[in-house]
Amino acid sequence: MNPSAKASVPVIRRLPKYYRYLRALKDAGVNSISSRELAAQMGTTASQVRQDFNCIGNVNGRQGIGYSVDKLLSILEGLLFGGGDHLPAILLGCGRLGTAVSSFIANNNNGFTLIAAFDVNPALMGQTISGIPIRPLDSLEDFCSQRHPQMAVLCLPRSGAEQISGRLVELGIRGFWNFSHYDLSVSYPDAVVENVHLGDSLMSLGYRLRND
Amino acid sequence: MNPSAKASVPVIRRLPKYYRYLRALKDAGVNSISSRELAAQMGTTASQVRQDFNCIGNVNGRQGIGYSVDKLLSILEGLLFGGGDHLPAILLGCGRLGTAVSSFIANNNNGFTLIAAFDVNPALMGQTISGIPIRPLDSLEDFCSQRHPQMAVLCLPRSGAEQISGRLVELGIRGFWNFSHYDLSVSYPDAVVENVHLGDSLMSLGYRLRND
């Protein structure tokens, strides 16, 4: 059994941050680090770091030396990126946000490969987005039955996301990177959903600046 | 005293979601809603909804009728957007992500107005981004002393964000919408920071799809 299976969602959300810090340490030539030093850099506690590392496998720091940066990176890369085995993803919505998000996926080695993009706008057909041809939405069924994408990036308005998400779940999509304002997790509790609500984040910032 | 001052960060983070749901209810012609109905739509509990509304002011639901949608919207608009008084913001980094983010701010009424954009790339000078001229980074001090922006959007690489953030705090920037991988809150605990870590979100999604 993968020891990572016991990691809770809050732990999982912290793993990319550990990964980023450890990459920076490796780039700076650091070979080992204590939970206390890592915690100080990340703004958390040494106890939290040790608990989190316990969840992801057999990671023991050595007294007086600390954790091996290479060993931690290798474990985290396996967990986060599946050892280089990219998951196939599709993009729904090729507007400005979809363009930026597709470029982000194409330029970052985050464990996914975008294999198709879909839109309803006839003017976009035949064009490409981050090197991928834009397809009409009515070719979605054919495409998914042939290529079996596992993740969908939703860069659509709320109504579009609401209309399409059930269809995507039926076509075998298991995960959503959701930029829309439609709360998928209420309707599809079995789907794995990461929401990026840019508007909510900006509103929270405004609230705190006005009321702090 | 503003009753909202007692709202904790987790409550503040939920307010935009309430706002979105209540807008959708109003658009659908709904005048009042119970905490139970609202909780069911949002995937939370009625008790959580009532506690949250207690934090934001004198919001009492009426037995058998529920909360007034209009009254809640009016309170939330005041808290989140300051009654239409937009806060001036600047963008640092005019690449692909900066372009998408600036367009998002320009096209959404989220309480901020982008008044300038800065970059170090000479090829971008004289060009515009979402209708705003791109300025050289060395004009930052002059601009801020004249126009007093309060929020900075960071669409820079980690190293660029690390270099510029202290300078921005000294120039009066109180809040950051941070798309970079630099963790500002460790170095500047007094700054109001909203992080949008797209890479982290994508990595978490990959982890959950591979290990769920």
PDB file of N, CA and C in Angstrom, chain A residues 2 4 7 12-13 15-17 20-21 41 79-82 85 87 96 100 103-104 110-112 151 174-177 181 183 192-194 196-212, chain B residues 2 4 7 12-13 15-17 20-21 79-82 85 87 96 100 103-104 110-112 151 174-177 181 183 186 192-194 196-212:
ATOM      1  N   ASN A   2       0.473   2.191  -0.779  1.00  0.00           N
ATOM      2  CA  ASN A   2       1.158   3.473  -0.807  1.00  0.00           C
ATOM      3  C   ASN A   2       0.942   4.194   0.526  1.00  0.00           C
ATOM      4  N   SER A   4       1.227   7.114   1.190  1.00  0.00           N
ATOM      5  CA  SER A   4       0.648   8.430   0.952  1.00  0.00           C
ATOM      6  C   SER A   4      -0.871   8.400   1.034  1.00  0.00           C
ATOM      7  N   ALA A   7      -2.568  10.437   3.641  1.00  0.00           N
ATOM      8  CA  ALA A   7      -2.431  11.890   3.723  1.00  0.00           C
ATOM      9  C   ALA A   7      -3.797  12.556   3.541  1.00  0.00           C
ATOM     10  N   ILE A  12      -1.949  17.180   1.720  1.00  0.00           N
ATOM     11  CA  ILE A  12      -1.717  17.149   0.264  1.00  0.00           C
ATOM     12  C   ILE A  12      -1.512  18.567  -0.270  1.00  0.00           C
ATOM     13  N   ARG A  13      -2.297  19.512   0.249  1.00  0.00           N
ATOM     14  CA  ARG A  13      -2.174  20.899  -0.216  1.00  0.00           C
ATOM     15  C   ARG A  13      -0.814  21.496   0.155  1.00  0.00           C
ATOM     16  N   LEU A  15       2.065  19.694   0.261  1.00  0.00           N
ATOM     17  CA  LEU A  15       3.180  18.986  -0.395  1.00  0.00           C
ATOM     18  C   LEU A  15       3.851  19.806  -1.505  1.00  0.00           C
ATOM     19  N   PRO A  16       3.071  20.493  -2.386  1.00  0.00           N
ATOM     20  CA  PRO A  16       3.735  21.287  -3.430  1.00  0.00           C
ATOM     21  C   PRO A  16       4.641  22.370  -2.846  1.00  0.00           C
ATOM     22  N   LYS A  17       4.231  22.914  -1.704  1.00  0.00           N
ATOM     23  CA  LYS A  17       5.041  23.961  -1.071  1.00  0.00           C
ATOM     24  C   LYS A  17       6.362  23.374  -0.573  1.00  0.00           C
ATOM     25  N   ARG A  20       8.528  22.886  -3.641  1.00  0.00           N
ATOM     26  CA  ARG A  20       9.140  24.127  -4.129  1.00  0.00           C
ATOM     27  C   ARG A  20      10.321  24.557  -3.262  1.00  0.00           C
ATOM     28  N   TYR A  21      10.167  24.474  -1.938  1.00  0.00           N
ATOM     29  CA  TYR A  21      11.245  24.890  -1.035  1.00  0.00           C
ATOM     30  C   TYR A  21      12.450  23.972  -1.173  1.00  0.00           C
ATOM     31  N   GLN A  41      11.617  28.596   7.283  1.00  0.00           N
ATOM     32  CA  GLN A  41      11.541  29.153   5.926  1.00  0.00           C
ATOM     33  C   GLN A  41      10.112  29.164   5.404  1.00  0.00           C
ATOM     34  N   LEU A  79       5.204  11.207  -5.746  1.00  0.00           N
ATOM     35  CA  LEU A  79       3.822  11.413  -5.307  1.00  0.00           C
ATOM     36  C   LEU A  79       3.097  12.441  -6.173  1.00  0.00           C
ATOM     37  N   LEU A  80       3.774  13.537  -6.480  1.00  0.00           N
ATOM     38  CA  LEU A  80       3.101  14.649  -7.153  1.00  0.00           C
ATOM     39  C   LEU A  80       3.035  14.475  -8.666  1.00  0.00           C
ATOM     40  N   PHE A  81       4.089  13.863  -9.251  1.00  0.00           N
ATOM     41  CA  PHE A  81       4.142  13.783 -10.714  1.00  0.00           C
ATOM     42  C   PHE A  81       4.122  12.353 -11.227  1.00  0.00           C
ATOM     43  N   GLY A  82       3.954  11.371 -10.335  1.00  0.00           N
ATOM     44  CA  GLY A  82       3.895   9.981 -10.772  1.00  0.00           C
ATOM     45  C   GLY A  82       5.142   9.528 -11.503  1.00  0.00           C
ATOM     46  N   ASP A  85       5.132  10.205 -15.418  1.00  0.00           N
ATOM     47  CA  ASP A  85       4.022   9.680 -16.213  1.00  0.00           C
ATOM     48  C   ASP A  85       2.887  10.707 -16.228  1.00  0.00           C
ATOM     49  N   LEU A  87      -0.475  12.843 -16.842  1.00  0.00           N
ATOM     50  CA  LEU A  87      -1.892  12.534 -17.028  1.00  0.00           C
ATOM     51  C   LEU A  87      -2.442  13.390 -18.173  1.00  0.00           C
ATOM     52  N   ARG A  96      -9.569  34.343 -23.030  1.00  0.00           N
ATOM     53  CA  ARG A  96      -8.339  34.905 -22.496  1.00  0.00           C
ATOM     54  C   ARG A  96      -7.794  34.083 -21.328  1.00  0.00           C
ATOM     55  N   ALA A 100      -4.291  31.782 -21.133  1.00  0.00           N
ATOM     56  CA  ALA A 100      -3.255  31.911 -20.107  1.00  0.00           C
ATOM     57  C   ALA A 100      -3.046  30.588 -19.370  1.00  0.00           C
ATOM     58  N   SER A 103      -1.257  27.988 -21.511  1.00  0.00           N
ATOM     59  CA  SER A 103       0.166  28.311 -21.605  1.00  0.00           C
ATOM     60  C   SER A 103       0.877  27.935 -20.308  1.00  0.00           C
ATOM     61  N   PHE A 104       0.216  28.133 -19.182  1.00  0.00           N
ATOM     62  CA  PHE A 104       0.796  27.748 -17.893  1.00  0.00           C
ATOM     63  C   PHE A 104       1.050  26.239 -17.848  1.00  0.00           C
ATOM     64  N   ASN A 110       4.174  20.083 -14.467  1.00  0.00           N
ATOM     65  CA  ASN A 110       3.399  19.804 -13.264  1.00  0.00           C
ATOM     66  C   ASN A 110       2.633  18.486 -13.325  1.00  0.00           C
ATOM     67  N   GLY A 111       3.014  17.604 -14.234  1.00  0.00           N
ATOM     68  CA  GLY A 111       2.437  16.267 -14.220  1.00  0.00           C
ATOM     69  C   GLY A 111       1.248  16.057 -15.144  1.00  0.00           C
ATOM     70  N   PHE A 112       0.903  17.084 -15.934  1.00  0.00           N
ATOM     71  CA  PHE A 112      -0.218  16.946 -16.876  1.00  0.00           C
ATOM     72  C   PHE A 112       0.237  17.333 -18.286  1.00  0.00           C
ATOM     73  N   MET A 151      -8.406  14.461 -16.921  1.00  0.00           N
ATOM     74  CA  MET A 151      -8.623  15.726 -16.206  1.00  0.00           C
ATOM     75  C   MET A 151      -9.129  16.783 -17.176  1.00  0.00           C
ATOM     76  N   ARG A 174     -12.072  12.309 -14.331  1.00  0.00           N
ATOM     77  CA  ARG A 174     -12.084  12.074 -12.890  1.00  0.00           C
ATOM     78  C   ARG A 174     -11.683  13.304 -12.089  1.00  0.00           C
ATOM     79  N   GLY A 175     -11.019  14.247 -12.747  1.00  0.00           N
ATOM     80  CA  GLY A 175     -10.540  15.415 -12.019  1.00  0.00           C
ATOM     81  C   GLY A 175     -10.803  16.714 -12.765  1.00  0.00           C
ATOM     82  N   PHE A 176     -11.016  17.774 -12.020  1.00  0.00           N
ATOM     83  CA  PHE A 176     -11.302  19.077 -12.620  1.00  0.00           C
ATOM     84  C   PHE A 176     -10.390  20.145 -12.028  1.00  0.00           C
ATOM     85  N   TRP A 177      -9.758  20.919 -12.903  1.00  0.00           N
ATOM     86  CA  TRP A 177      -9.095  22.151 -12.466  1.00  0.00           C
ATOM     87  C   TRP A 177     -10.077  23.252 -12.844  1.00  0.00           C
ATOM     88  N   HIS A 181     -17.120  29.567 -11.751  1.00  0.00           N
ATOM     89  CA  HIS A 181     -17.778  29.796 -10.466  1.00  0.00           C
ATOM     90  C   HIS A 181     -18.808  28.725 -10.135  1.00  0.00           C
ATOM     91  N   ASP A 183     -19.777  25.324  -8.501  1.00  0.00           N
ATOM     92  CA  ASP A 183     -19.208  24.456  -7.473  1.00  0.00           C
ATOM     93  C   ASP A 183     -19.499  22.989  -7.775  1.00  0.00           C
ATOM     94  N   VAL A 192     -12.521  14.586  -8.249  1.00  0.00           N
ATOM     95  CA  VAL A 192     -11.445  15.314  -7.580  1.00  0.00           C
ATOM     96  C   VAL A 192     -11.427  16.724  -8.179  1.00  0.00           C
ATOM     97  N   VAL A 193     -11.649  17.720  -7.330  1.00  0.00           N
ATOM     98  CA  VAL A 193     -11.791  19.082  -7.835  1.00  0.00           C
ATOM     99  C   VAL A 193     -10.805  20.014  -7.145  1.00  0.00           C
ATOM    100  N   GLU A 194     -10.051  20.766  -7.912  1.00  0.00           N
ATOM    101  CA  GLU A 194      -9.273  21.880  -7.377  1.00  0.00           C
ATOM    102  C   GLU A 194      -9.876  23.153  -7.962  1.00  0.00           C
ATOM    103  N   VAL A 196      -9.930  27.162  -8.557  1.00  0.00           N
ATOM    104  CA  VAL A 196      -9.159  28.401  -8.518  1.00  0.00           C
ATOM    105  C   VAL A 196     -10.162  29.523  -8.762  1.00  0.00           C
ATOM    106  N   HIS A 197     -10.603  30.147  -7.672  1.00  0.00           N
ATOM    107  CA  HIS A 197     -11.600  31.201  -7.779  1.00  0.00           C
ATOM    108  C   HIS A 197     -10.888  32.541  -7.698  1.00  0.00           C
ATOM    109  N   LEU A 198     -10.445  33.033  -8.859  1.00  0.00           N
ATOM    110  CA  LEU A 198      -9.684  34.287  -8.877  1.00  0.00           C
ATOM    111  C   LEU A 198     -10.481  35.442  -8.295  1.00  0.00           C
ATOM    112  N   GLY A 199     -11.766  35.500  -8.641  1.00  0.00           N
ATOM    113  CA  GLY A 199     -12.595  36.600  -8.149  1.00  0.00           C
ATOM    114  C   GLY A 199     -12.737  36.570  -6.634  1.00  0.00           C
ATOM    115  N   ASP A 200     -12.915  35.380  -6.072  1.00  0.00           N
ATOM    116  CA  ASP A 200     -13.047  35.249  -4.618  1.00  0.00           C
ATOM    117  C   ASP A 200     -11.771  35.718  -3.921  1.00  0.00           C
ATOM    118  N   SER A 201     -10.633  35.339  -4.496  1.00  0.00           N
ATOM    119  CA  SER A 201      -9.363  35.714  -3.904  1.00  0.00           C
ATOM    120  C   SER A 201      -9.202  37.238  -3.893  1.00  0.00           C
ATOM    121  N   LEU A 202      -9.590  37.864  -5.005  1.00  0.00           N
ATOM    122  CA  LEU A 202      -9.480  39.323  -5.104  1.00  0.00           C
ATOM    123  C   LEU A 202     -10.453  40.018  -4.145  1.00  0.00           C
ATOM    124  N   MET A 203     -11.657  39.454  -4.015  1.00  0.00           N
ATOM    125  CA  MET A 203     -12.629  40.039  -3.074  1.00  0.00           C
ATOM    126  C   MET A 203     -12.141  39.919  -1.631  1.00  0.00           C
ATOM    127  N   SER A 204     -11.563  38.778  -1.272  1.00  0.00           N
ATOM    128  CA  SER A 204     -11.048  38.604   0.089  1.00  0.00           C
ATOM    129  C   SER A 204      -9.940  39.614   0.372  1.00  0.00           C
ATOM    130  N   LEU A 205      -9.080  39.828  -0.631  1.00  0.00           N
ATOM    131  CA  LEU A 205      -7.999  40.795  -0.479  1.00  0.00           C
ATOM    132  C   LEU A 205      -8.568  42.198  -0.233  1.00  0.00           C
ATOM    133  N   GLY A 206      -9.593  42.555  -1.018  1.00  0.00           N
ATOM    134  CA  GLY A 206     -10.224  43.860  -0.857  1.00  0.00           C
ATOM    135  C   GLY A 206     -10.830  44.029   0.526  1.00  0.00           C
ATOM    136  N   TYR A 207     -11.506  42.989   0.992  1.00  0.00           N
ATOM    137  CA  TYR A 207     -12.109  43.028   2.324  1.00  0.00           C
ATOM    138  C   TYR A 207     -11.047  43.299   3.387  1.00  0.00           C
ATOM    139  N   ARG A 208      -9.949  42.546   3.295  1.00  0.00           N
ATOM    140  CA  ARG A 208      -8.925  42.666   4.334  1.00  0.00           C
ATOM    141  C   ARG A 208      -8.226  44.030   4.261  1.00  0.00           C
ATOM    142  N   LEU A 209      -8.039  44.567   3.070  1.00  0.00           N
ATOM    143  CA  LEU A 209      -7.422  45.896   2.952  1.00  0.00           C
ATOM    144  C   LEU A 209      -8.346  46.977   3.488  1.00  0.00           C
ATOM    145  N   ARG A 210      -9.652  46.790   3.303  1.00  0.00           N
ATOM    146  CA  ARG A 210     -10.595  47.815   3.754  1.00  0.00           C
ATOM    147  C   ARG A 210     -10.904  47.725   5.238  1.00  0.00           C
ATOM    148  N   ASN A 211     -10.809  46.519   5.800  1.00  0.00           N
ATOM    149  CA  ASN A 211     -11.274  46.318   7.181  1.00  0.00           C
ATOM    150  C   ASN A 211     -10.181  45.946   8.182  1.00  0.00           C
ATOM    151  N   ASP A 212      -8.960  45.763   7.709  1.00  0.00           N
ATOM    152  CA  ASP A 212      -7.880  45.337   8.631  1.00  0.00           C
ATOM    153  C   ASP A 212      -7.549  46.445   9.625  1.00  0.00           C
TER     154      ASP A 212
ATOM    155  N   ASN B   2     -16.946  48.913  12.896  1.00  0.00           N
ATOM    156  CA  ASN B   2     -17.448  47.978  11.906  1.00  0.00           C
ATOM    157  C   ASN B   2     -17.550  46.590  12.534  1.00  0.00           C
ATOM    158  N   SER B   4     -17.721  43.905  11.179  1.00  0.00           N
ATOM    159  CA  SER B   4     -16.969  42.940  10.387  1.00  0.00           C
ATOM    160  C   SER B   4     -15.551  42.754  10.904  1.00  0.00           C
ATOM    161  N   ALA B   7     -14.461  39.376  12.032  1.00  0.00           N
ATOM    162  CA  ALA B   7     -14.455  38.202  11.154  1.00  0.00           C
ATOM    163  C   ALA B   7     -13.036  37.657  11.010  1.00  0.00           C
ATOM    164  N   ILE B  12     -13.773  35.382   6.260  1.00  0.00           N
ATOM    165  CA  ILE B  12     -13.560  36.330   5.161  1.00  0.00           C
ATOM    166  C   ILE B  12     -13.450  35.592   3.819  1.00  0.00           C
ATOM    167  N   ARG B  13     -12.779  34.445   3.848  1.00  0.00           N
ATOM    168  CA  ARG B  13     -12.605  33.682   2.610  1.00  0.00           C
ATOM    169  C   ARG B  13     -13.938  33.122   2.096  1.00  0.00           C
ATOM    170  N   LEU B  15     -16.894  34.758   2.451  1.00  0.00           N
ATOM    171  CA  LEU B  15     -17.829  35.830   2.090  1.00  0.00           C
ATOM    172  C   LEU B  15     -18.043  35.966   0.574  1.00  0.00           C
ATOM    173  N   PRO B  16     -16.966  35.883  -0.253  1.00  0.00           N
ATOM    174  CA  PRO B  16     -17.200  35.976  -1.701  1.00  0.00           C
ATOM    175  C   PRO B  16     -18.113  34.873  -2.219  1.00  0.00           C
ATOM    176  N   LYS B  17     -18.033  33.702  -1.603  1.00  0.00           N
ATOM    177  CA  LYS B  17     -18.878  32.586  -2.033  1.00  0.00           C
ATOM    178  C   LYS B  17     -20.350  32.873  -1.702  1.00  0.00           C
ATOM    179  N   ARG B  20     -21.541  35.357  -4.263  1.00  0.00           N
ATOM    180  CA  ARG B  20     -21.843  34.765  -5.575  1.00  0.00           C
ATOM    181  C   ARG B  20     -23.176  34.032  -5.558  1.00  0.00           C
ATOM    182  N   TYR B  21     -23.421  33.259  -4.477  1.00  0.00           N
ATOM    183  CA  TYR B  21     -24.670  32.495  -4.401  1.00  0.00           C
ATOM    184  C   TYR B  21     -25.872  33.426  -4.280  1.00  0.00           C
ATOM    185  N   LEU B  79     -19.005  45.418   2.428  1.00  0.00           N
ATOM    186  CA  LEU B  79     -17.797  44.841   3.021  1.00  0.00           C
ATOM    187  C   LEU B  79     -16.749  44.507   1.970  1.00  0.00           C
ATOM    188  N   LEU B  80     -17.193  43.909   0.862  1.00  0.00           N
ATOM    189  CA  LEU B  80     -16.230  43.385  -0.119  1.00  0.00           C
ATOM    190  C   LEU B  80     -15.741  44.458  -1.085  1.00  0.00           C
ATOM    191  N   PHE B  81     -16.618  45.401  -1.441  1.00  0.00           N
ATOM    192  CA  PHE B  81     -16.247  46.371  -2.475  1.00  0.00           C
ATOM    193  C   PHE B  81     -16.218  47.800  -1.962  1.00  0.00           C
ATOM    194  N   GLY B  82     -16.450  48.009  -0.663  1.00  0.00           N
ATOM    195  CA  GLY B  82     -16.398  49.353  -0.106  1.00  0.00           C
ATOM    196  C   GLY B  82     -17.405  50.297  -0.731  1.00  0.00           C
ATOM    197  N   ASP B  85     -16.166  52.193  -3.974  1.00  0.00           N
ATOM    198  CA  ASP B  85     -14.934  52.974  -3.894  1.00  0.00           C
ATOM    199  C   ASP B  85     -13.745  52.052  -4.200  1.00  0.00           C
ATOM    200  N   LEU B  87     -10.138  50.421  -4.987  1.00  0.00           N
ATOM    201  CA  LEU B  87      -8.766  50.624  -4.511  1.00  0.00           C
ATOM    202  C   LEU B  87      -7.815  50.613  -5.710  1.00  0.00           C
ATOM    203  N   ARG B  96       2.616  36.565 -20.145  1.00  0.00           N
ATOM    204  CA  ARG B  96       1.343  35.922 -20.465  1.00  0.00           C
ATOM    205  C   ARG B  96       0.393  35.895 -19.266  1.00  0.00           C
ATOM    206  N   ALA B 100      -3.213  37.943 -18.727  1.00  0.00           N
ATOM    207  CA  ALA B 100      -4.491  37.310 -18.366  1.00  0.00           C
ATOM    208  C   ALA B 100      -5.049  37.906 -17.080  1.00  0.00           C
ATOM    209  N   SER B 103      -6.395  41.431 -17.536  1.00  0.00           N
ATOM    210  CA  SER B 103      -7.674  41.399 -18.226  1.00  0.00           C
ATOM    211  C   SER B 103      -8.783  40.968 -17.268  1.00  0.00           C
ATOM    212  N   PHE B 104      -8.457  40.045 -16.374  1.00  0.00           N
ATOM    213  CA  PHE B 104      -9.430  39.613 -15.374  1.00  0.00           C
ATOM    214  C   PHE B 104      -9.853  40.787 -14.484  1.00  0.00           C
ATOM    215  N   ASN B 110     -14.495  43.817  -9.126  1.00  0.00           N
ATOM    216  CA  ASN B 110     -14.146  43.216  -7.847  1.00  0.00           C
ATOM    217  C   ASN B 110     -13.541  44.192  -6.839  1.00  0.00           C
ATOM    218  N   GLY B 111     -13.732  45.487  -7.074  1.00  0.00           N
ATOM    219  CA  GLY B 111     -13.315  46.455  -6.058  1.00  0.00           C
ATOM    220  C   GLY B 111     -11.929  47.048  -6.251  1.00  0.00           C
ATOM    221  N   PHE B 112     -11.259  46.719  -7.351  1.00  0.00           N
ATOM    222  CA  PHE B 112      -9.938  47.284  -7.628  1.00  0.00           C
ATOM    223  C   PHE B 112      -9.910  47.906  -9.024  1.00  0.00           C
ATOM    224  N   MET B 151      -2.397  48.349  -3.714  1.00  0.00           N
ATOM    225  CA  MET B 151      -2.266  46.904  -3.910  1.00  0.00           C
ATOM    226  C   MET B 151      -1.384  46.622  -5.117  1.00  0.00           C
ATOM    227  N   ARG B 174       0.088  48.033   0.587  1.00  0.00           N
ATOM    228  CA  ARG B 174      -0.351  47.327   1.796  1.00  0.00           C
ATOM    229  C   ARG B 174      -0.821  45.912   1.502  1.00  0.00           C
ATOM    230  N   GLY B 175      -1.174  45.663   0.232  1.00  0.00           N
ATOM    231  CA  GLY B 175      -1.718  44.348  -0.099  1.00  0.00           C
ATOM    232  C   GLY B 175      -1.124  43.786  -1.372  1.00  0.00           C
ATOM    233  N   PHE B 176      -1.028  42.472  -1.424  1.00  0.00           N
ATOM    234  CA  PHE B 176      -0.439  41.797  -2.588  1.00  0.00           C
ATOM    235  C   PHE B 176      -1.369  40.695  -3.088  1.00  0.00           C
ATOM    236  N   TRP B 177      -1.621  40.705  -4.394  1.00  0.00           N
ATOM    237  CA  TRP B 177      -2.249  39.554  -5.036  1.00  0.00           C
ATOM    238  C   TRP B 177      -1.104  38.827  -5.704  1.00  0.00           C
ATOM    239  N   HIS B 181       5.937  32.476  -6.742  1.00  0.00           N
ATOM    240  CA  HIS B 181       6.206  31.435  -5.750  1.00  0.00           C
ATOM    241  C   HIS B 181       6.967  31.962  -4.548  1.00  0.00           C
ATOM    242  N   ASP B 183       7.056  33.491  -0.956  1.00  0.00           N
ATOM    243  CA  ASP B 183       6.112  33.586   0.165  1.00  0.00           C
ATOM    244  C   ASP B 183       6.316  34.884   0.938  1.00  0.00           C
ATOM    245  N   VAL B 186       6.045  35.521   5.012  1.00  0.00           N
ATOM    246  CA  VAL B 186       7.121  35.228   5.957  1.00  0.00           C
ATOM    247  C   VAL B 186       7.967  36.488   6.190  1.00  0.00           C
ATOM    248  N   VAL B 192      -1.042  42.454   3.736  1.00  0.00           N
ATOM    249  CA  VAL B 192      -2.187  41.594   3.457  1.00  0.00           C
ATOM    250  C   VAL B 192      -1.879  40.868   2.148  1.00  0.00           C
ATOM    251  N   VAL B 193      -1.820  39.547   2.205  1.00  0.00           N
ATOM    252  CA  VAL B 193      -1.390  38.772   1.041  1.00  0.00           C
ATOM    253  C   VAL B 193      -2.431  37.727   0.675  1.00  0.00           C
ATOM    254  N   GLU B 194      -2.834  37.708  -0.589  1.00  0.00           N
ATOM    255  CA  GLU B 194      -3.617  36.585  -1.128  1.00  0.00           C
ATOM    256  C   GLU B 194      -2.740  35.886  -2.157  1.00  0.00           C
ATOM    257  N   VAL B 196      -2.090  33.129  -5.058  1.00  0.00           N
ATOM    258  CA  VAL B 196      -2.704  32.231  -6.029  1.00  0.00           C
ATOM    259  C   VAL B 196      -1.563  31.403  -6.604  1.00  0.00           C
ATOM    260  N   HIS B 197      -1.401  30.207  -6.079  1.00  0.00           N
ATOM    261  CA  HIS B 197      -0.311  29.349  -6.516  1.00  0.00           C
ATOM    262  C   HIS B 197      -0.862  28.325  -7.500  1.00  0.00           C
ATOM    263  N   LEU B 198      -0.887  28.706  -8.783  1.00  0.00           N
ATOM    264  CA  LEU B 198      -1.481  27.832  -9.797  1.00  0.00           C
ATOM    265  C   LEU B 198      -0.764  26.484  -9.858  1.00  0.00           C
ATOM    266  N   GLY B 199       0.563  26.519  -9.759  1.00  0.00           N
ATOM    267  CA  GLY B 199       1.332  25.267  -9.829  1.00  0.00           C
ATOM    268  C   GLY B 199       1.001  24.343  -8.671  1.00  0.00           C
ATOM    269  N   ASP B 200       0.879  24.913  -7.474  1.00  0.00           N
ATOM    270  CA  ASP B 200       0.552  24.097  -6.301  1.00  0.00           C
ATOM    271  C   ASP B 200      -0.814  23.429  -6.462  1.00  0.00           C
ATOM    272  N   SER B 201      -1.755  24.206  -6.989  1.00  0.00           N
ATOM    273  CA  SER B 201      -3.108  23.692  -7.169  1.00  0.00           C
ATOM    274  C   SER B 201      -3.097  22.517  -8.152  1.00  0.00           C
ATOM    275  N   LEU B 202      -2.337  22.670  -9.238  1.00  0.00           N
ATOM    276  CA  LEU B 202      -2.244  21.615 -10.244  1.00  0.00           C
ATOM    277  C   LEU B 202      -1.540  20.377  -9.687  1.00  0.00           C
ATOM    278  N   MET B 203      -0.486  20.591  -8.892  1.00  0.00           N
ATOM    279  CA  MET B 203       0.219  19.459  -8.287  1.00  0.00           C
ATOM    280  C   MET B 203      -0.678  18.708  -7.302  1.00  0.00           C
ATOM    281  N   SER B 204      -1.448  19.438  -6.500  1.00  0.00           N
ATOM    282  CA  SER B 204      -2.367  18.785  -5.554  1.00  0.00           C
ATOM    283  C   SER B 204      -3.388  17.939  -6.304  1.00  0.00           C
ATOM    284  N   LEU B 205      -3.884  18.487  -7.412  1.00  0.00           N
ATOM    285  CA  LEU B 205      -4.857  17.753  -8.222  1.00  0.00           C
ATOM    286  C   LEU B 205      -4.234  16.463  -8.747  1.00  0.00           C
ATOM    287  N   GLY B 206      -2.996  16.551  -9.233  1.00  0.00           N
ATOM    288  CA  GLY B 206      -2.302  15.367  -9.742  1.00  0.00           C
ATOM    289  C   GLY B 206      -2.119  14.315  -8.660  1.00  0.00           C
ATOM    290  N   TYR B 207      -1.726  14.771  -7.481  1.00  0.00           N
ATOM    291  CA  TYR B 207      -1.543  13.855  -6.359  1.00  0.00           C
ATOM    292  C   TYR B 207      -2.845  13.106  -6.063  1.00  0.00           C
ATOM    293  N   ARG B 208      -3.927  13.858  -5.996  1.00  0.00           N
ATOM    294  CA  ARG B 208      -5.199  13.224  -5.624  1.00  0.00           C
ATOM    295  C   ARG B 208      -5.698  12.280  -6.723  1.00  0.00           C
ATOM    296  N   LEU B 209      -5.460  12.635  -7.988  1.00  0.00           N
ATOM    297  CA  LEU B 209      -5.869  11.732  -9.073  1.00  0.00           C
ATOM    298  C   LEU B 209      -5.031  10.455  -9.076  1.00  0.00           C
ATOM    299  N   ARG B 210      -3.766  10.571  -8.697  1.00  0.00           N
ATOM    300  CA  ARG B 210      -2.889   9.392  -8.731  1.00  0.00           C
ATOM    301  C   ARG B 210      -3.033   8.517  -7.493  1.00  0.00           C
ATOM    302  N   ASN B 211      -3.439   9.109  -6.368  1.00  0.00           N
ATOM    303  CA  ASN B 211      -3.424   8.360  -5.102  1.00  0.00           C
ATOM    304  C   ASN B 211      -4.798   8.164  -4.457  1.00  0.00           C
ATOM    305  N   ASP B 212      -5.847   8.723  -5.065  1.00  0.00           N
ATOM    306  CA  ASP B 212      -7.177   8.602  -4.444  1.00  0.00           C
ATOM    307  C   ASP B 212      -7.701   7.180  -4.503  1.00  0.00           C
TER     308      ASP B 212
END
